[in-house]
Tab-separated table of C-alpha atoms in Angstrom:
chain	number	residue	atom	x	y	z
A	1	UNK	CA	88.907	46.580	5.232
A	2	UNK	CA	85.298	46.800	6.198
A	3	UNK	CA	82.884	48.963	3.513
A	4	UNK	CA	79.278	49.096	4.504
A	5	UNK	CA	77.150	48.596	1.737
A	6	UNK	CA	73.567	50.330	2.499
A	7	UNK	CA	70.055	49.489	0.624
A	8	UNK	CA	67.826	52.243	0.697
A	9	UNK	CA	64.062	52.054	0.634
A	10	UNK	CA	63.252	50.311	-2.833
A	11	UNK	CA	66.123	48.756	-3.055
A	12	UNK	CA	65.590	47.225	0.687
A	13	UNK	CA	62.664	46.032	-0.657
A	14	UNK	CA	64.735	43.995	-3.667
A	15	UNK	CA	67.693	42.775	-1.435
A	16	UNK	CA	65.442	41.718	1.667
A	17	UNK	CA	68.092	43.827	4.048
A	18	UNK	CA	69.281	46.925	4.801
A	19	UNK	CA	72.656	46.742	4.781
A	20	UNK	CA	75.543	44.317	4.337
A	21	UNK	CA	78.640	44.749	5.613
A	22	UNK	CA	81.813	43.277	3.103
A	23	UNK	CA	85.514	43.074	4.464
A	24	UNK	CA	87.989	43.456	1.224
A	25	UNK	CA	91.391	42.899	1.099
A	26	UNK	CA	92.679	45.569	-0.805
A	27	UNK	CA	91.197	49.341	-2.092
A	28	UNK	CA	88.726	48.598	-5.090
A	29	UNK	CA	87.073	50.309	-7.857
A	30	UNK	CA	83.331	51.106	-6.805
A	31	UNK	CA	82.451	49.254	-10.306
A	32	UNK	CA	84.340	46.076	-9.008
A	33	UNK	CA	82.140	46.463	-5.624
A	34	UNK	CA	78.670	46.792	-7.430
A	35	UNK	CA	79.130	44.028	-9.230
A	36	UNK	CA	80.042	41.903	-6.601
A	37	UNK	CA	76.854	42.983	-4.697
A	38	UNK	CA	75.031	42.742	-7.637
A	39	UNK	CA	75.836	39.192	-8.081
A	40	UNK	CA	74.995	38.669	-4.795
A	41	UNK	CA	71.610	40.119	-4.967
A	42	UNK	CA	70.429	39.301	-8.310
A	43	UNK	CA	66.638	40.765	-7.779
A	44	UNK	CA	69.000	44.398	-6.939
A	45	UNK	CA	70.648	43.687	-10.301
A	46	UNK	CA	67.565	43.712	-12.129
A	47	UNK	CA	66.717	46.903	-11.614
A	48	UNK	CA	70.514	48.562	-12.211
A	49	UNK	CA	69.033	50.721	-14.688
A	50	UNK	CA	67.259	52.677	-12.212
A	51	UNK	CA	68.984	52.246	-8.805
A	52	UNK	CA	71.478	55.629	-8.288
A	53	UNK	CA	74.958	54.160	-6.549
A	54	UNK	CA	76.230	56.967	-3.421
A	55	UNK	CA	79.571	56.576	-2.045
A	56	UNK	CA	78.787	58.618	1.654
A	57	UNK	CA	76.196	60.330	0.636
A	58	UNK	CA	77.806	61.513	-2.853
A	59	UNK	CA	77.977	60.191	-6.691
A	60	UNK	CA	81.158	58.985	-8.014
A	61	UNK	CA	82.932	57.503	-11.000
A	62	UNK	CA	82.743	54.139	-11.551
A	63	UNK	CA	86.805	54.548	-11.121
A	64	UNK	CA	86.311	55.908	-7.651
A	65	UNK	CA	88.725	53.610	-5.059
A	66	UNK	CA	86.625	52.154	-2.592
A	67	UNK	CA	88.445	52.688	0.808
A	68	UNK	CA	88.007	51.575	4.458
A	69	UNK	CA	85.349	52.943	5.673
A	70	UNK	CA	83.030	54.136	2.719
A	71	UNK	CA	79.599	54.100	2.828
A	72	UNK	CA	77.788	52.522	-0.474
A	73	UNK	CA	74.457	53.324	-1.116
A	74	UNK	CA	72.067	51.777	-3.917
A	75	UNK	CA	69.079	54.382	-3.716
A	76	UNK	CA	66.288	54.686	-6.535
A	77	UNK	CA	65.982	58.381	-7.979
A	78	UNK	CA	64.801	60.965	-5.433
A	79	UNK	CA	61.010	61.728	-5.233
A	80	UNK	CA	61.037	63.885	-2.461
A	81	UNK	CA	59.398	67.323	-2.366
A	82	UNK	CA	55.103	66.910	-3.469
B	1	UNK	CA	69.295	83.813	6.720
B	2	UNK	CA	69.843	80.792	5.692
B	3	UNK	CA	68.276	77.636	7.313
B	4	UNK	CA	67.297	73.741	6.380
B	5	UNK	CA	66.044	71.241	8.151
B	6	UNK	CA	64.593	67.745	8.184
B	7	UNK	CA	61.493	67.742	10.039
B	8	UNK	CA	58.662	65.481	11.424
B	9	UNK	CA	56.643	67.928	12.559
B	10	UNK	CA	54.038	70.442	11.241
B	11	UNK	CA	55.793	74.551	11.474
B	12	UNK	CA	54.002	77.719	12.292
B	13	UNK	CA	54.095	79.222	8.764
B	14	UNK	CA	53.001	82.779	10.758
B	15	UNK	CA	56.375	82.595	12.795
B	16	UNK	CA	58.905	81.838	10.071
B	17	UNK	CA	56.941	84.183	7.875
B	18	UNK	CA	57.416	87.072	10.404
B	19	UNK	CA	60.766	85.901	11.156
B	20	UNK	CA	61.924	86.075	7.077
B	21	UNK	CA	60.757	90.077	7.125
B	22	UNK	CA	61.928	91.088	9.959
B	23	UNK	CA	65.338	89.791	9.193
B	24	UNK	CA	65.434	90.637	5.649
B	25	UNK	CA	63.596	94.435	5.246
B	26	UNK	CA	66.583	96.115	5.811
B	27	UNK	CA	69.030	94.279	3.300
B	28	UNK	CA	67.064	95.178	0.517
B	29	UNK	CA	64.115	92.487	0.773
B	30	UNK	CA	60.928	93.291	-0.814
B	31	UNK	CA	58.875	90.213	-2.132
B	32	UNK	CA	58.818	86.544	-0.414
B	33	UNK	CA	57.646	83.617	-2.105
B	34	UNK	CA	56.739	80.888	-0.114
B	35	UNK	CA	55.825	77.417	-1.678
B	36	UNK	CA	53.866	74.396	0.527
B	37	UNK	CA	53.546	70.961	-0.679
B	38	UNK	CA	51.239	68.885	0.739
B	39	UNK	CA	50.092	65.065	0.808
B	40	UNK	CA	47.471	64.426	-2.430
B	41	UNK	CA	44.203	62.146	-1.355
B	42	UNK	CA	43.489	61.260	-4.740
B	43	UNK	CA	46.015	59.856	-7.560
B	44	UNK	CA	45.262	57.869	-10.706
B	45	UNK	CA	41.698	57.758	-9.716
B	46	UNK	CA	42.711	55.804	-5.843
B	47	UNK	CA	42.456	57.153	-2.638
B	48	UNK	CA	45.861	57.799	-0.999
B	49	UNK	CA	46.200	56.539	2.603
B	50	UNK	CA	49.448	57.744	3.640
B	51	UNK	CA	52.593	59.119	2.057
B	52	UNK	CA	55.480	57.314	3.848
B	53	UNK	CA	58.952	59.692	3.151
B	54	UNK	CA	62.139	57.743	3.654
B	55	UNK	CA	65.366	59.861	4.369
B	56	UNK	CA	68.692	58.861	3.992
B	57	UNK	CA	70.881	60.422	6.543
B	58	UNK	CA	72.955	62.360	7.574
B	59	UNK	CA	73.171	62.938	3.891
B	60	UNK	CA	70.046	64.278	3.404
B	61	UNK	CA	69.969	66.660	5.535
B	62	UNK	CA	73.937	67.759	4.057
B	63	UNK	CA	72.650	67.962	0.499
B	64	UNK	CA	69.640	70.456	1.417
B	65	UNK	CA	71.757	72.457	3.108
B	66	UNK	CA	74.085	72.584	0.594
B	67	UNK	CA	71.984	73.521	-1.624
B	68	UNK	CA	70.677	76.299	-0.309
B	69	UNK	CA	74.196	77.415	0.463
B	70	UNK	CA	74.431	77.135	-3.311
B	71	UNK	CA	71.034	78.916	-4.631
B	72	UNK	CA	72.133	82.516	-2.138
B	73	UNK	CA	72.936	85.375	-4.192
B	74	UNK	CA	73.302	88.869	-3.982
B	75	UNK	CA	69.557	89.664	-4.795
B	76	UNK	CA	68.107	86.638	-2.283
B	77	UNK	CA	68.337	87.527	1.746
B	78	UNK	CA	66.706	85.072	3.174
B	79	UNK	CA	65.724	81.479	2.390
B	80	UNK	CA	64.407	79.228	4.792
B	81	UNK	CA	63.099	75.045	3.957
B	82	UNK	CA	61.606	72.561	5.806
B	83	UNK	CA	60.833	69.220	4.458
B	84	UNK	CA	59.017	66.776	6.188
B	85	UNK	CA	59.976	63.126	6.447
B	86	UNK	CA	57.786	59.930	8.040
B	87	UNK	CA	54.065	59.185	7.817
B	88	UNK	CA	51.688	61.901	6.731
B	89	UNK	CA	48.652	61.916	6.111
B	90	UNK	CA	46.700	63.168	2.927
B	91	UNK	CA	46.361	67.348	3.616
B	92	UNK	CA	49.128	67.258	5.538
B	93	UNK	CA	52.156	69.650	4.759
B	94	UNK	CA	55.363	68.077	3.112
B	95	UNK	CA	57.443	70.613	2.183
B	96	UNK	CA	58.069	74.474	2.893
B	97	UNK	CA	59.907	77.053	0.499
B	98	UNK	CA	60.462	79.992	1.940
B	99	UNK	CA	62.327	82.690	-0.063
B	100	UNK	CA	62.613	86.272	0.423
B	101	UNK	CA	64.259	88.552	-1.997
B	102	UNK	CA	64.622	91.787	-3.570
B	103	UNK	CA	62.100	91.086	-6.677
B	104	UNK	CA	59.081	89.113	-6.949
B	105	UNK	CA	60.337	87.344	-9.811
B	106	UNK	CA	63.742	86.495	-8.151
B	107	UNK	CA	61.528	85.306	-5.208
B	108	UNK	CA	59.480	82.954	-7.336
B	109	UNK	CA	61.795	81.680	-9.759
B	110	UNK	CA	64.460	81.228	-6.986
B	111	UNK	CA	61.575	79.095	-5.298
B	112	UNK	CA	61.099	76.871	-7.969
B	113	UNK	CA	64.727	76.260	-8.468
B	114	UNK	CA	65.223	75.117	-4.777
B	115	UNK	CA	62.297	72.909	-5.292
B	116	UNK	CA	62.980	71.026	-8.608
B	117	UNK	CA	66.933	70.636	-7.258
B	118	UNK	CA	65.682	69.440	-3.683
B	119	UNK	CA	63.337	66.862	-5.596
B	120	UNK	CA	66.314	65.344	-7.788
B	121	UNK	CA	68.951	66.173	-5.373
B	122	UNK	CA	68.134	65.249	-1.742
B	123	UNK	CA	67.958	61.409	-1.253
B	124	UNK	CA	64.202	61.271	0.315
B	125	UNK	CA	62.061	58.774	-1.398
B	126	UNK	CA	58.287	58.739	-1.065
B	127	UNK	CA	56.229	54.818	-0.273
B	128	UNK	CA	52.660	55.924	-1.436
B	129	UNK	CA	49.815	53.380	0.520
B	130	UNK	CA	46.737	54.250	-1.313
B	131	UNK	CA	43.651	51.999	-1.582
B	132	UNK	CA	44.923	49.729	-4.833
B	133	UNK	CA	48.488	49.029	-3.017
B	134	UNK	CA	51.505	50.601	-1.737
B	135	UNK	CA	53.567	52.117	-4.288
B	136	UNK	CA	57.052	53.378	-4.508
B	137	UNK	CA	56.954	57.064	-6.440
B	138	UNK	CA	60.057	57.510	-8.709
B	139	UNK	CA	61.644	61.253	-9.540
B	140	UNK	CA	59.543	61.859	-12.625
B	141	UNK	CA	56.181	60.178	-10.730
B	142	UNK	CA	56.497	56.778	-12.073
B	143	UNK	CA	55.241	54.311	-9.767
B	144	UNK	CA	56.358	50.386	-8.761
B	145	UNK	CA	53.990	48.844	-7.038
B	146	UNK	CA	55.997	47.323	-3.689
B	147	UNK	CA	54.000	43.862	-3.831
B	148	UNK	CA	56.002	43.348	-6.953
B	149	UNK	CA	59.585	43.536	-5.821
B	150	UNK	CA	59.869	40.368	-3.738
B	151	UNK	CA	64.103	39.911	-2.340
B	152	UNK	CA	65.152	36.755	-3.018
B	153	UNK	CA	66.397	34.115	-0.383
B	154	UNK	CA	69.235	34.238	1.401
């Protein structure tokens, strides 16, 4: 099952990408899948404490099942507006 | 009349103001507030270069319209936003509020609403390249400066 994980703006910046794609075997808890990108990208880790996760454009539970075809974002806090 | 968009490009205020009244006079419309952000050339004492706005779509563009959809009520006929995304310039328009209602203070407080929800809410995130650095601007105007968040190899 193919999830495509997307880093947005700062968080680009910490990871050195855009996006990654990861191919799981079975639906898994969105906490399960930011930790395993987190230990992939340690720098991204770092700054957990401020980076918002979005499954498709939405916040979730950390119990939300990840399923084929979800977008994950890791975006820092809005700032848009003046 | 309801409308949001995601825009590179400068509006004629005039038009949409026109637009807004004519639509709206006859429902009961009396007062429109309209609220224009625009790109700062000074901040912390450093001349700002160029605001860079990064949008995540087609989310973005979902959540404003949501809300919007959410902020209508029986005393608001019209309300109309525009926010700008890409590279603008210092005096350069970021962001239109346009809301037309059937008080002043409905207008303006409405106005403020929208903006405060589509500055926590919508996921567009500001680069700031000003004359110390480029900086990314957090929701409550922290800064991190960019040259300090090097990825690591892979």
């Amino acid at each position: 099952m193919i999830v495509k994980v997307r880093f947005i703006a700062l968080a680009a910046d910490l990871t050195g990408r855009t996006e990654y794609i990861i191919d799981i075997d079975k639906p898994i808890p969105l906490s399960k899948l930011v930790n395993d990108i987190y230990d992939l990208f340690p720098r991204l880790k770092q700054f957990s404490n401020l980076l918002v996760i979005l499954v498709n454009g939405e916040k979730h539970e950390p119990t939300y099942v990840v399923k084929e075809g979800d977008e994950v974002a890791f975006v820092p806090p809005s700032s848009g507006g003046v | 009349m309801l409308k949001a968009v995601i825009a590179r490009d400068k509006i004629d205020v005039n038009n949409v103001i026109e637009e807004i009244m004519q639509n709206t006079f006859m429902k009961g419309s009396g007062a429109l507030a309209v609220f224009i952000g625009y790109v700062k050339g000074v901040v912390d004492n450093n001349r700002v270069q160029e605001l860079i706005y990064h949008v995540y779509e087609p989310y973005a563009s979902r959540k404003l319209k949501q809300i919007i959809e959410e902020e209508k009520d029986d005393d608001v006929q019209s309300i109309v936003v525009y926010h700008r995304v890409g590279r603008l310039k210092p005096g350069e328009p970021t962001i239109y509020i346009f809301v037309s209602a059937t008080s002043r203070k409905k207008a303006f407080d409405k106005a403020e609403k929208i903006l405060e929800r589509i500055k926590h809410e919508v996921p567009i995130f500001k680069l700031e390249k000003r004359s110390d650095g480029e900086y990314w601007v957090l929701g409550n105007g922290k800064r991190i400066k960019r040259s300090t968040l090097k990825p690591e190899s892979h």
